[in-house]
PDB file of C-alpha atoms in Angstrom:
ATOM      1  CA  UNK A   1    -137.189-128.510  42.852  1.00 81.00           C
ATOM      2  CA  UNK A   2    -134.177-126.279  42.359  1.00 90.00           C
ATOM      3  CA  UNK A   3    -135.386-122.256  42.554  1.00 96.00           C
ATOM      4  CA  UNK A   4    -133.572-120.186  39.919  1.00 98.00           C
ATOM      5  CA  UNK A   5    -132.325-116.869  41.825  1.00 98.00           C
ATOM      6  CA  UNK A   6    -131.009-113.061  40.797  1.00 98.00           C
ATOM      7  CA  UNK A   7    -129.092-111.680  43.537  1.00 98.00           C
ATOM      8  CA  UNK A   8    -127.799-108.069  43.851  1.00 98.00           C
ATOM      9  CA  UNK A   9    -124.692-107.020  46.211  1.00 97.00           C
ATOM     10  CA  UNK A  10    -123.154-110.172  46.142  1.00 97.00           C
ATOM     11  CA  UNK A  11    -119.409-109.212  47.261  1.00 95.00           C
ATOM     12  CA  UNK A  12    -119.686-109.027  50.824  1.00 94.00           C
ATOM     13  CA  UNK A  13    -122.205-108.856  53.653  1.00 95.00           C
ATOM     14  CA  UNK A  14    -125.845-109.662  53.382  1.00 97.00           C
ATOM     15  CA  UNK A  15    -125.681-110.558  49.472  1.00 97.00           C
ATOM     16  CA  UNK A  16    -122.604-112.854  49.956  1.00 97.00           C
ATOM     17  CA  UNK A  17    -124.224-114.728  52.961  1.00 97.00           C
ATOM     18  CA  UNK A  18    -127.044-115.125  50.715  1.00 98.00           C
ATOM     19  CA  UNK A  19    -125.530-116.564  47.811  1.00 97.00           C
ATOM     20  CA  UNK A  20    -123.766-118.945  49.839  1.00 96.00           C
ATOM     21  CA  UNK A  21    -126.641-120.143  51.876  1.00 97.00           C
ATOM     22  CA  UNK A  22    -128.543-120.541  48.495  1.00 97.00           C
ATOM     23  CA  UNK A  23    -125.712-122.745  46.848  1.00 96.00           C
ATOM     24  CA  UNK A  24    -125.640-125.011  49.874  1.00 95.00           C
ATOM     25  CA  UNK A  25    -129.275-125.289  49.424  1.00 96.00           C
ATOM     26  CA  UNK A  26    -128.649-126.453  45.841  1.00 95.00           C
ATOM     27  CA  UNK A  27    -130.591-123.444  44.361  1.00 97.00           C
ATOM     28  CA  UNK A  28    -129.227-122.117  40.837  1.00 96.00           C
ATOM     29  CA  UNK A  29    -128.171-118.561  41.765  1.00 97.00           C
ATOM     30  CA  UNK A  30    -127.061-116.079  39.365  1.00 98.00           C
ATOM     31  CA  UNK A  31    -125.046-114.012  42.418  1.00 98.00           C
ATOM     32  CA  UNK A  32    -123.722-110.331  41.073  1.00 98.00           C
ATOM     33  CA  UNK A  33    -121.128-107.971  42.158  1.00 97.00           C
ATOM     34  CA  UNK A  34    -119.728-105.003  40.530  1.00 96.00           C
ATOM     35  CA  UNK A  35    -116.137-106.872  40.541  1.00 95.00           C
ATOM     36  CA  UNK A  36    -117.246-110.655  40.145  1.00 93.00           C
ATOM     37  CA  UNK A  37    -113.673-111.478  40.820  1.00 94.00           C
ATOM     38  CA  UNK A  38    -115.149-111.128  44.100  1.00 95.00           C
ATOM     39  CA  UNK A  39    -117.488-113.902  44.299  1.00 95.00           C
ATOM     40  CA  UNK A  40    -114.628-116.177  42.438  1.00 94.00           C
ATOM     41  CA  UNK A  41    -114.239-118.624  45.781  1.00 93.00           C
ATOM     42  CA  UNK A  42    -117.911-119.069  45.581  1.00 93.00           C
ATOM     43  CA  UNK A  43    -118.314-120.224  41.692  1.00 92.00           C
ATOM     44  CA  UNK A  44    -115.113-122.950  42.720  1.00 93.00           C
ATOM     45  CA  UNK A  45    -117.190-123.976  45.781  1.00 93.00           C
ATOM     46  CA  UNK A  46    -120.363-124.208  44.239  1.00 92.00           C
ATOM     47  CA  UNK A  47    -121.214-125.541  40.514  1.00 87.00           C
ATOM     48  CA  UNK A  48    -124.723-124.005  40.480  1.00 85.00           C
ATOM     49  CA  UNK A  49    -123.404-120.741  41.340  1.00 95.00           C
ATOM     50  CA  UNK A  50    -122.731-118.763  38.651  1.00 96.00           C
ATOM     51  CA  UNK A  51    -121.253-114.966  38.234  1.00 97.00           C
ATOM     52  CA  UNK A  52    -121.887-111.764  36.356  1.00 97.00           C
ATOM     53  CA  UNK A  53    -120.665-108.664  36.680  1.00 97.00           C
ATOM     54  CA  UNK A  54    -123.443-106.149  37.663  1.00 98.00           C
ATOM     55  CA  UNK A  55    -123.426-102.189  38.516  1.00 97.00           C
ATOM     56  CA  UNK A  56    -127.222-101.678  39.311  1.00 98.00           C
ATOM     57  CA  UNK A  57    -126.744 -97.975  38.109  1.00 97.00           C
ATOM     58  CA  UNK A  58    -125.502 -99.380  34.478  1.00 98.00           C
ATOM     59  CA  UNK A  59    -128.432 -99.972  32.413  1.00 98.00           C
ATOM     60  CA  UNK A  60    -127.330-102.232  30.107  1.00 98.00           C
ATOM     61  CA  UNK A  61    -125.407-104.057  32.860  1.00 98.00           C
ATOM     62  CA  UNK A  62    -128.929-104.755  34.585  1.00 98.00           C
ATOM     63  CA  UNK A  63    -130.380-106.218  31.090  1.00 98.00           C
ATOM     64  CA  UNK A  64    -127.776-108.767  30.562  1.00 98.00           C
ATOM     65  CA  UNK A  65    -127.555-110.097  34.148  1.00 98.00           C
ATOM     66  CA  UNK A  66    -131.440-110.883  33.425  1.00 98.00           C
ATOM     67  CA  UNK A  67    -130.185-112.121  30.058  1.00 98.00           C
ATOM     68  CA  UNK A  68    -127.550-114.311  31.348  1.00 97.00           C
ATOM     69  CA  UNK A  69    -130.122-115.531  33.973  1.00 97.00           C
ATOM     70  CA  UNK A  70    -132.388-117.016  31.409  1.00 97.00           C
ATOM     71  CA  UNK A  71    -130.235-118.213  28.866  1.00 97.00           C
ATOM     72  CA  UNK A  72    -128.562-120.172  32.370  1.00 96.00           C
ATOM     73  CA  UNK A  73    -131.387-121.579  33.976  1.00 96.00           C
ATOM     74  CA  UNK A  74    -134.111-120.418  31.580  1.00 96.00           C
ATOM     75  CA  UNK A  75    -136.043-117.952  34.037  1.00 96.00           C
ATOM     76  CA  UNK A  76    -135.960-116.146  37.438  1.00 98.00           C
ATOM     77  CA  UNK A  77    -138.114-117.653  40.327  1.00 98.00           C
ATOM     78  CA  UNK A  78    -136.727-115.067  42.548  1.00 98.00           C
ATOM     79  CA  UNK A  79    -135.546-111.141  42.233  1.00 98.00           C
ATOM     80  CA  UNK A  80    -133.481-110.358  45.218  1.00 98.00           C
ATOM     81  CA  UNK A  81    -132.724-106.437  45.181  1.00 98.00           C
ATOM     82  CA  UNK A  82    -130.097-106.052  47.950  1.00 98.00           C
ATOM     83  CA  UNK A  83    -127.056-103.672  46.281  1.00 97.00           C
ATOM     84  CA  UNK A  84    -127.310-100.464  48.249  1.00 96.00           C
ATOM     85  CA  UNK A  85    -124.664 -97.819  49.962  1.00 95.00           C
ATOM     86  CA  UNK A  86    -124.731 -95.450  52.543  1.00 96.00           C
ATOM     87  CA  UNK A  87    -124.361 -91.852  52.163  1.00 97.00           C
ATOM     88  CA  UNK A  88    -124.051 -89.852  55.419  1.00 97.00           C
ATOM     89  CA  UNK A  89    -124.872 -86.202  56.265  1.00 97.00           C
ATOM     90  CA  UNK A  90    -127.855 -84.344  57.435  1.00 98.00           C
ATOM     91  CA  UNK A  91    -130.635 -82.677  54.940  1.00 98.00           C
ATOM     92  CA  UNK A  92    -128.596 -79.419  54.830  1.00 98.00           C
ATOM     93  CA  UNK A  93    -124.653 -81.112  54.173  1.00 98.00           C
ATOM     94  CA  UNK A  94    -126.114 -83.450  51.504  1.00 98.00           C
ATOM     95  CA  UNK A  95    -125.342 -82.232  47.959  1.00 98.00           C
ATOM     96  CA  UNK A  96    -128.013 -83.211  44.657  1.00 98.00           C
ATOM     97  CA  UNK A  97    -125.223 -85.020  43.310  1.00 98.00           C
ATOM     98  CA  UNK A  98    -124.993 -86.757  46.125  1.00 98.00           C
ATOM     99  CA  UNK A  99    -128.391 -86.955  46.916  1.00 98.00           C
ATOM    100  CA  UNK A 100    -128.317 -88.635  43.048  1.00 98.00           C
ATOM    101  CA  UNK A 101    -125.786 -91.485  43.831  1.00 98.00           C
ATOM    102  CA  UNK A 102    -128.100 -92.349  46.977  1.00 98.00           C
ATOM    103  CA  UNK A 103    -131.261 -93.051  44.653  1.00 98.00           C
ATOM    104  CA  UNK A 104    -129.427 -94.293  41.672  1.00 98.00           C
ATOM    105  CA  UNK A 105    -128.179 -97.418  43.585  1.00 98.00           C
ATOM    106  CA  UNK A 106    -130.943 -97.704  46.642  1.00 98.00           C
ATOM    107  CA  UNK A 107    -133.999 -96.728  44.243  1.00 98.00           C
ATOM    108  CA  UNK A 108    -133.383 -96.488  40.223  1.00 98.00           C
ATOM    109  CA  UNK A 109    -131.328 -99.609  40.008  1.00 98.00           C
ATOM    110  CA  UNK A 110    -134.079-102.091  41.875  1.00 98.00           C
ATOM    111  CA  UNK A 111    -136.939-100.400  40.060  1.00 98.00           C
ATOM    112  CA  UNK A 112    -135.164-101.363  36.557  1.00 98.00           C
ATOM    113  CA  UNK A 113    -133.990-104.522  37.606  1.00 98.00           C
ATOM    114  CA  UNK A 114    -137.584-105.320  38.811  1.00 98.00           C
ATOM    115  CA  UNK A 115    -138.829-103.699  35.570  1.00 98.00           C
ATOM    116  CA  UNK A 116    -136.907-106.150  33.724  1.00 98.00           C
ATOM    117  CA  UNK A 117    -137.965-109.418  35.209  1.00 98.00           C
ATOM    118  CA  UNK A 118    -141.454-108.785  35.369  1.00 98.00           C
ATOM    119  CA  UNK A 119    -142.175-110.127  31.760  1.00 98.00           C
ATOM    120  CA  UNK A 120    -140.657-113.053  32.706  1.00 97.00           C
ATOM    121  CA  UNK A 121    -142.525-113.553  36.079  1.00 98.00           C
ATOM    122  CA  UNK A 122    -145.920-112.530  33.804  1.00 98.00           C
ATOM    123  CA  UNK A 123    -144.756-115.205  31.391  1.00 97.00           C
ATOM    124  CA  UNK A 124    -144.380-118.162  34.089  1.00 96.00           C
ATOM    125  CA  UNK A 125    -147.433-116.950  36.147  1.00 97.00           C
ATOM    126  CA  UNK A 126    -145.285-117.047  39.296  1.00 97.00           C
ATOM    127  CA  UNK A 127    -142.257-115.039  40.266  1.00 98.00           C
ATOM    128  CA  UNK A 128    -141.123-113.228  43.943  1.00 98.00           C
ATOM    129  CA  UNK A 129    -139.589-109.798  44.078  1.00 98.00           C
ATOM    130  CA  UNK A 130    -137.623-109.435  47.637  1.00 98.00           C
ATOM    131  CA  UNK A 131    -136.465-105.932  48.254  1.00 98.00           C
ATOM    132  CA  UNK A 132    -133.739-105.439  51.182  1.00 98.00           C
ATOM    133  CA  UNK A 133    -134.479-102.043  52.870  1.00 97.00           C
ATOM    134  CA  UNK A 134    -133.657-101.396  56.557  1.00 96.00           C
ATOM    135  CA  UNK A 135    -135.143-100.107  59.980  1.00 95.00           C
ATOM    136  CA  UNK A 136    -134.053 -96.961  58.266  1.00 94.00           C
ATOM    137  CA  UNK A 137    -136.993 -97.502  55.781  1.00 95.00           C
ATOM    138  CA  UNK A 138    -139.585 -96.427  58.822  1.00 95.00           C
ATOM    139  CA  UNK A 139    -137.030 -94.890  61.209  1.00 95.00           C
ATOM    140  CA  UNK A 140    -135.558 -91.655  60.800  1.00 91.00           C
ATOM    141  CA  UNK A 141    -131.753 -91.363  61.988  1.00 94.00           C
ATOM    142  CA  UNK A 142    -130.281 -88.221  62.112  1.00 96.00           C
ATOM    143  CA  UNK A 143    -127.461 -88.224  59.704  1.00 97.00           C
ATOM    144  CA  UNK A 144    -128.767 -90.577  57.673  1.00 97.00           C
ATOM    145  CA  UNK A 145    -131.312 -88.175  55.359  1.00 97.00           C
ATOM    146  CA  UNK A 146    -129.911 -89.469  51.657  1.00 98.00           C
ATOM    147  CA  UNK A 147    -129.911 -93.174  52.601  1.00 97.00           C
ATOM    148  CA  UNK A 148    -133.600 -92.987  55.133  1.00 97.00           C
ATOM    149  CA  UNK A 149    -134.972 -91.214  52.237  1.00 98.00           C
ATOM    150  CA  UNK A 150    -133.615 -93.940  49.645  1.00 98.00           C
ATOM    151  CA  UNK A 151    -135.170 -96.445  52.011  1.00 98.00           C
ATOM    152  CA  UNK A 152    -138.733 -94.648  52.494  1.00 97.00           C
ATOM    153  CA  UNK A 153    -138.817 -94.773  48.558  1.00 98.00           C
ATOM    154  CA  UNK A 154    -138.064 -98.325  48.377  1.00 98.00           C
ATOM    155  CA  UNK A 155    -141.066 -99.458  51.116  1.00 97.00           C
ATOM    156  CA  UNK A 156    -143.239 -97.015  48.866  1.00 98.00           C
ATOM    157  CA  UNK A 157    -141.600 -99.210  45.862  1.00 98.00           C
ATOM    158  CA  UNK A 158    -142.487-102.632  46.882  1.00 98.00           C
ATOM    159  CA  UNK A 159    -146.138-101.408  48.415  1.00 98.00           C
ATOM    160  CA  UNK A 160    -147.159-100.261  45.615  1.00 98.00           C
ATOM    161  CA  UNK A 161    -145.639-103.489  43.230  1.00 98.00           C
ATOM    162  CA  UNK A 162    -147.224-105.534  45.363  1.00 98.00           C
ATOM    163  CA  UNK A 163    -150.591-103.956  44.676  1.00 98.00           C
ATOM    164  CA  UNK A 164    -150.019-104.335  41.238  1.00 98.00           C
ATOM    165  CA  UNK A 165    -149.308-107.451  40.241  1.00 98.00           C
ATOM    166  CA  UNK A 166    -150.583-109.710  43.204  1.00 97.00           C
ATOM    167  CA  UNK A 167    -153.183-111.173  40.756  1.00 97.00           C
ATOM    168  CA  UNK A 168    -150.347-112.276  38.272  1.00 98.00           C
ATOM    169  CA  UNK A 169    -149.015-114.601  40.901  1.00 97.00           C
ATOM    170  CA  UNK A 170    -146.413-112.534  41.553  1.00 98.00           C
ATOM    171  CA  UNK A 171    -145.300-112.107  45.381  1.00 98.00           C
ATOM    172  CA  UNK A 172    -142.924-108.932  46.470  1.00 98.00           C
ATOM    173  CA  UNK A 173    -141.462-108.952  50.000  1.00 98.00           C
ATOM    174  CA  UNK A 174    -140.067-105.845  51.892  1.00 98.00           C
ATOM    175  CA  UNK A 175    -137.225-107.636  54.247  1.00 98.00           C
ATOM    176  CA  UNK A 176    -136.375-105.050  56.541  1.00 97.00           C
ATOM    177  CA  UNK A 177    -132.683-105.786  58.275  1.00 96.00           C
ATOM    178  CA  UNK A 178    -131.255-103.974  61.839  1.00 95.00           C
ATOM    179  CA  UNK A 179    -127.605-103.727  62.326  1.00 93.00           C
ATOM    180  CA  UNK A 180    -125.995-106.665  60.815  1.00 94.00           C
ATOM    181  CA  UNK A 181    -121.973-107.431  61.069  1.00 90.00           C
ATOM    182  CA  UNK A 182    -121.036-106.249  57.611  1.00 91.00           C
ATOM    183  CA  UNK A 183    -118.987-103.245  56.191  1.00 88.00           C
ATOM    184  CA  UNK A 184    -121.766-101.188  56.000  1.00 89.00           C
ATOM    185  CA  UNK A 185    -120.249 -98.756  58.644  1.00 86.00           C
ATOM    186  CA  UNK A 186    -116.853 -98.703  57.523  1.00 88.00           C
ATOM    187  CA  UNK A 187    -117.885 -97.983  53.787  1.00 92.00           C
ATOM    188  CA  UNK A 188    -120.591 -95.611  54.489  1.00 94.00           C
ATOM    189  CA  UNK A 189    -119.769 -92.465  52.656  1.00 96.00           C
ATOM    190  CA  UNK A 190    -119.145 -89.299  54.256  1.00 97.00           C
ATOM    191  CA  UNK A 191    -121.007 -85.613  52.591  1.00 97.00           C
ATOM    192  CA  UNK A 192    -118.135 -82.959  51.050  1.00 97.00           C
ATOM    193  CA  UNK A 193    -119.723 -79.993  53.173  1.00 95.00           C
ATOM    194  CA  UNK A 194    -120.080 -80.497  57.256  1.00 96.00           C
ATOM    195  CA  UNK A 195    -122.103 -78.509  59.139  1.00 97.00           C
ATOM    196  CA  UNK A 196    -121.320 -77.931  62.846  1.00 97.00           C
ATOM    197  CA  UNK A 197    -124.026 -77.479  63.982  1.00 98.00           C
ATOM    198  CA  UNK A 198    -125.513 -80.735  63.000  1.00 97.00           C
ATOM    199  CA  UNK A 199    -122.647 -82.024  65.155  1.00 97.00           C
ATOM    200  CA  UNK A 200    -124.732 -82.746  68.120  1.00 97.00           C
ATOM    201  CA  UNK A 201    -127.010 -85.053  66.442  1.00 96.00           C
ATOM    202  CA  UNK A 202    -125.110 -86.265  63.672  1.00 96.00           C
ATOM    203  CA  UNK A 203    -121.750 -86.584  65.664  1.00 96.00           C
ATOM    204  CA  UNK A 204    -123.142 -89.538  67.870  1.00 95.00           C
ATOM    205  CA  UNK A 205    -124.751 -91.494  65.192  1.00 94.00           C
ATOM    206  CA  UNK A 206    -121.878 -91.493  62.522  1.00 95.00           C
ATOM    207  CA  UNK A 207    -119.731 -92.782  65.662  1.00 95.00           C
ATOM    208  CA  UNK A 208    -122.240 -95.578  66.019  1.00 93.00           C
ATOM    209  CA  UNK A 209    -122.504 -96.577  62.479  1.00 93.00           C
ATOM    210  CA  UNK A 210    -118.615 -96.794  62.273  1.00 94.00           C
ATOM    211  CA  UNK A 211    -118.514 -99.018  65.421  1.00 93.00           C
ATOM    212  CA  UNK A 212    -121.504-101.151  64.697  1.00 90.00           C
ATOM    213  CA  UNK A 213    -119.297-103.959  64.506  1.00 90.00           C
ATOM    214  CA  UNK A 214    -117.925-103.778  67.888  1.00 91.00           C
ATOM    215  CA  UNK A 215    -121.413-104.599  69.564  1.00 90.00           C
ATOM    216  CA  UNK A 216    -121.151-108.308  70.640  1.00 89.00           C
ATOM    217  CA  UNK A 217    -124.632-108.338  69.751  1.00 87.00           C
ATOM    218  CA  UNK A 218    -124.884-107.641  66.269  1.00 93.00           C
ATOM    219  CA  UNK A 219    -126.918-109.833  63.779  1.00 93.00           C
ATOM    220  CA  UNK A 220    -125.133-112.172  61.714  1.00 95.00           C
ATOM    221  CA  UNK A 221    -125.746-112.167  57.772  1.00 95.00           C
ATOM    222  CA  UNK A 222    -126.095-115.940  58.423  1.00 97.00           C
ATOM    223  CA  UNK A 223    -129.850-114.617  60.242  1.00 97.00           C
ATOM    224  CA  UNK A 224    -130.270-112.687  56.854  1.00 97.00           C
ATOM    225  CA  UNK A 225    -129.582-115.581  54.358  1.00 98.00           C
ATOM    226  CA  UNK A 226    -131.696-118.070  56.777  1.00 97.00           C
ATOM    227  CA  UNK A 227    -134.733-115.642  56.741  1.00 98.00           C
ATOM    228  CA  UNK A 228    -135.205-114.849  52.785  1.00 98.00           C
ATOM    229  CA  UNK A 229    -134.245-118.300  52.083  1.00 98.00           C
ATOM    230  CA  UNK A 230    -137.295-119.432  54.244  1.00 97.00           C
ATOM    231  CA  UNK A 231    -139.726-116.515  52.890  1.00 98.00           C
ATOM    232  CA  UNK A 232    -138.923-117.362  49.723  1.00 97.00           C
ATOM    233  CA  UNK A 233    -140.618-120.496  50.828  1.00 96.00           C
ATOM    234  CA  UNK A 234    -143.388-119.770  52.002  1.00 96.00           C
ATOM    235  CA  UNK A 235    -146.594-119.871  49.525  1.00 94.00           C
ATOM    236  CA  UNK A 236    -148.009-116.947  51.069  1.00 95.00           C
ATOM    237  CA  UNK A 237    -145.026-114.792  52.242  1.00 97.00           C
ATOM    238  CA  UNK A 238    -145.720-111.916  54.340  1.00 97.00           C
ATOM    239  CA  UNK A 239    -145.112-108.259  52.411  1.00 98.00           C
ATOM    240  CA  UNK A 240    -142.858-106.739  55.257  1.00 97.00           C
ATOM    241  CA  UNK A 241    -140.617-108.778  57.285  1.00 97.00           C
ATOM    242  CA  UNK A 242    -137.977-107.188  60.064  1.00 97.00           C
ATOM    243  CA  UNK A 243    -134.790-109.390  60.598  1.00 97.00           C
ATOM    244  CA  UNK A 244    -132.925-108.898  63.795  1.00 95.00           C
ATOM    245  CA  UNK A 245    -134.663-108.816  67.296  1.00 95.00           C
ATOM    246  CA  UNK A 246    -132.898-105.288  66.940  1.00 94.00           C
ATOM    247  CA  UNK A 247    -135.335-104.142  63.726  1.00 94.00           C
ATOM    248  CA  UNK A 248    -138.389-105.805  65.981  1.00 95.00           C
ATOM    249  CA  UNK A 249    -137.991-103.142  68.382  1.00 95.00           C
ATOM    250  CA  UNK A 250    -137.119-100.449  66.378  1.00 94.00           C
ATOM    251  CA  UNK A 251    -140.189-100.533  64.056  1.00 96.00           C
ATOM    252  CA  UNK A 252    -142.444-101.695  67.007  1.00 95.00           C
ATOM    253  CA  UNK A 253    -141.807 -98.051  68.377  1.00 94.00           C
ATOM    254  CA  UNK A 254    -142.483 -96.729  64.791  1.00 95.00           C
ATOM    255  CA  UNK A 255    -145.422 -98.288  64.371  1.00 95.00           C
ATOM    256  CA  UNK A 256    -146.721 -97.455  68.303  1.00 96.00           C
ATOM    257  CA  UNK A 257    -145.761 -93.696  67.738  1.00 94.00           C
ATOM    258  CA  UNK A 258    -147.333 -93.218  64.119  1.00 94.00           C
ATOM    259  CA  UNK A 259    -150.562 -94.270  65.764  1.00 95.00           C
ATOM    260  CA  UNK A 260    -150.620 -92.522  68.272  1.00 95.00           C
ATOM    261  CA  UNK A 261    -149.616 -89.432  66.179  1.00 93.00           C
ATOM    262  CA  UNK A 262    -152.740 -90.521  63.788  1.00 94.00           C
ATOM    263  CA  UNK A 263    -154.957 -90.639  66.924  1.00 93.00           C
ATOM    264  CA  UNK A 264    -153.869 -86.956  68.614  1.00 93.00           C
ATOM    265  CA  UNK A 265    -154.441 -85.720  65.336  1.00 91.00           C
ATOM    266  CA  UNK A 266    -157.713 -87.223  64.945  1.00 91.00           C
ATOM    267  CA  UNK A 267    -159.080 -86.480  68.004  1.00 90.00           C
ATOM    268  CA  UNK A 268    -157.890 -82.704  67.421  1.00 88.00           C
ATOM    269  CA  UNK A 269    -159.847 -82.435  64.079  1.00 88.00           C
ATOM    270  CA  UNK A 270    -157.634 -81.141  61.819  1.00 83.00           C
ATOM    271  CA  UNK A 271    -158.060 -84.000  59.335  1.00 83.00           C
ATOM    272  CA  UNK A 272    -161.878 -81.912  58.640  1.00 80.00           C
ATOM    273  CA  UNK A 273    -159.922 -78.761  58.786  1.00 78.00           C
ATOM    274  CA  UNK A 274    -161.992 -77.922  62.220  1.00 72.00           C
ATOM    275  CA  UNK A 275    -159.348 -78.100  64.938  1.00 70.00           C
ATOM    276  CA  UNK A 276    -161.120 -78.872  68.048  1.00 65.00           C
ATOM    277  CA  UNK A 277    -160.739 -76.263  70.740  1.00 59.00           C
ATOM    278  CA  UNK A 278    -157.524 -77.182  72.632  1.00 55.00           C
ATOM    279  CA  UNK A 279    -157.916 -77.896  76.818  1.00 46.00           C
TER     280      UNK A 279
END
């Protein structure tokens, strides 16, 4: 039986290979994009694709996507919150404004999004929220303050969902992606103040971000699409998920240093506020 999908980001990259994959499948997808003209060779491709215009940060934009959702296929099996932007700079070049736009597309605009469906997941009994963060969402890159920060929030996000509302048969899944071949690094958004001195650190990664594309190794968005269509699957789906042999590694070292961080800190006392007597 047909799932009835919500799909944020829909224009290019991950959200577009998702869309796609899901129309093949012969899912009904409601696929957004700020411009649907966008996502126009899709609808004449695929029947049971259908469009809406959607700026996450636009309130009343969010409500009738959910709207038009319903009234289309008369619910939402599946939330998939993947819109999001980069903003570059380090702690110190990053304005609030800017600092603003990060959370208003990477944070506020999944949380009322997800907000909104939830009364009709409680109303079916069943429903899956799927959250697209990144490596960046346990990894901290230099450079990359607004957007790791946007991604921290957005694991706390779909922790703490998942807590709630596991025992209204409602499933939430954290997919978090490596470098994928998208325009990610070519649209990522550069601070109004520079610092020099961040140069050194922040130098080197920007250059990597805008040349992402070049590695011959880079993930496909095809890996993407194939891996949330087949979580989406799965009765019991898994509340993180890395995609990429690239994220793997990355949060494997996460993971192995944070322990080992818990550990020297443990074995030091100062979690009782006694530090042990150094050697």
């Amino acid at each position: 039986m047909a799932r009835r999908w919500l799909v944020t980001g829909c224009s290019t990259g991950l959200g577009r290979a998702l869309a796609q994959r899901l129309a093949q499948e012969g899912e009904q997808v409601l696929a957004t994009a700020r411009d649907p003209r966008t996502l126009a060779d899709l609808a004449d491709r695929h029947p049971e694709l259908i469009t809406a215009a959607l700026d996450v940060r636009d309130p009343d934009q969010c409500a009738a996507a959910v709207a038009t959702a319903q009234s289309a296929f008369g619910g939402i099996d599946v939330l998939v919150n993947n819109a999001g932007f980069g903003q570059f700079g380090t702690v110190e070049e990053v304005s609030d404004a800017e600092v603003h736009g990060q959370f208003e597309t990477n944070v506020y605009g999944p949380w009322r999004l997800t907000r909104l469906v939830l009364p009709l997941f409680r109303a079916q009994g069943h429903g899956h929220a799927i959250f697209v963060g990144s490596v960046a969402g346990q990894v901290p890159f230099p450079g990359l303050s607004a957007y790791t920060a946007s991604k921290f929030a957005v694991e706390g996000l779909a922790e703490t969902l998942a807590a709630e509302v596991a025992h209204l048969g409602v499933r939430v899944t954290l997919v978090q992606p490596g470098g994928f071949a998208t325009s990610y690094g070519s649209s990522t958004i550069l601070p109004e103040q520079r610092v020099d001195a961040y140069e050194p650190v922040a130098g080197p990664m920007l250059t990597g971000i805008r040349t992402m594309n070049e590695n011959p190794a880079i993930n496909s968005p095809e890996l993407f699409a194939d891996t949330v269509f087949h979580v989406a699957g799965m009765a019991n789906p898994p509340l993180r998920v890395p995609v990429g042999p690239d994220a793997r590694e990355y949060l494997g070292a996460a993971y192995t240093a944070r322990t080992k961080e818990f550990e020297d800190v443990t074995a030091a006392g100062l979690h009782l506020g006694r530090p042990s007597a150094q050697p």
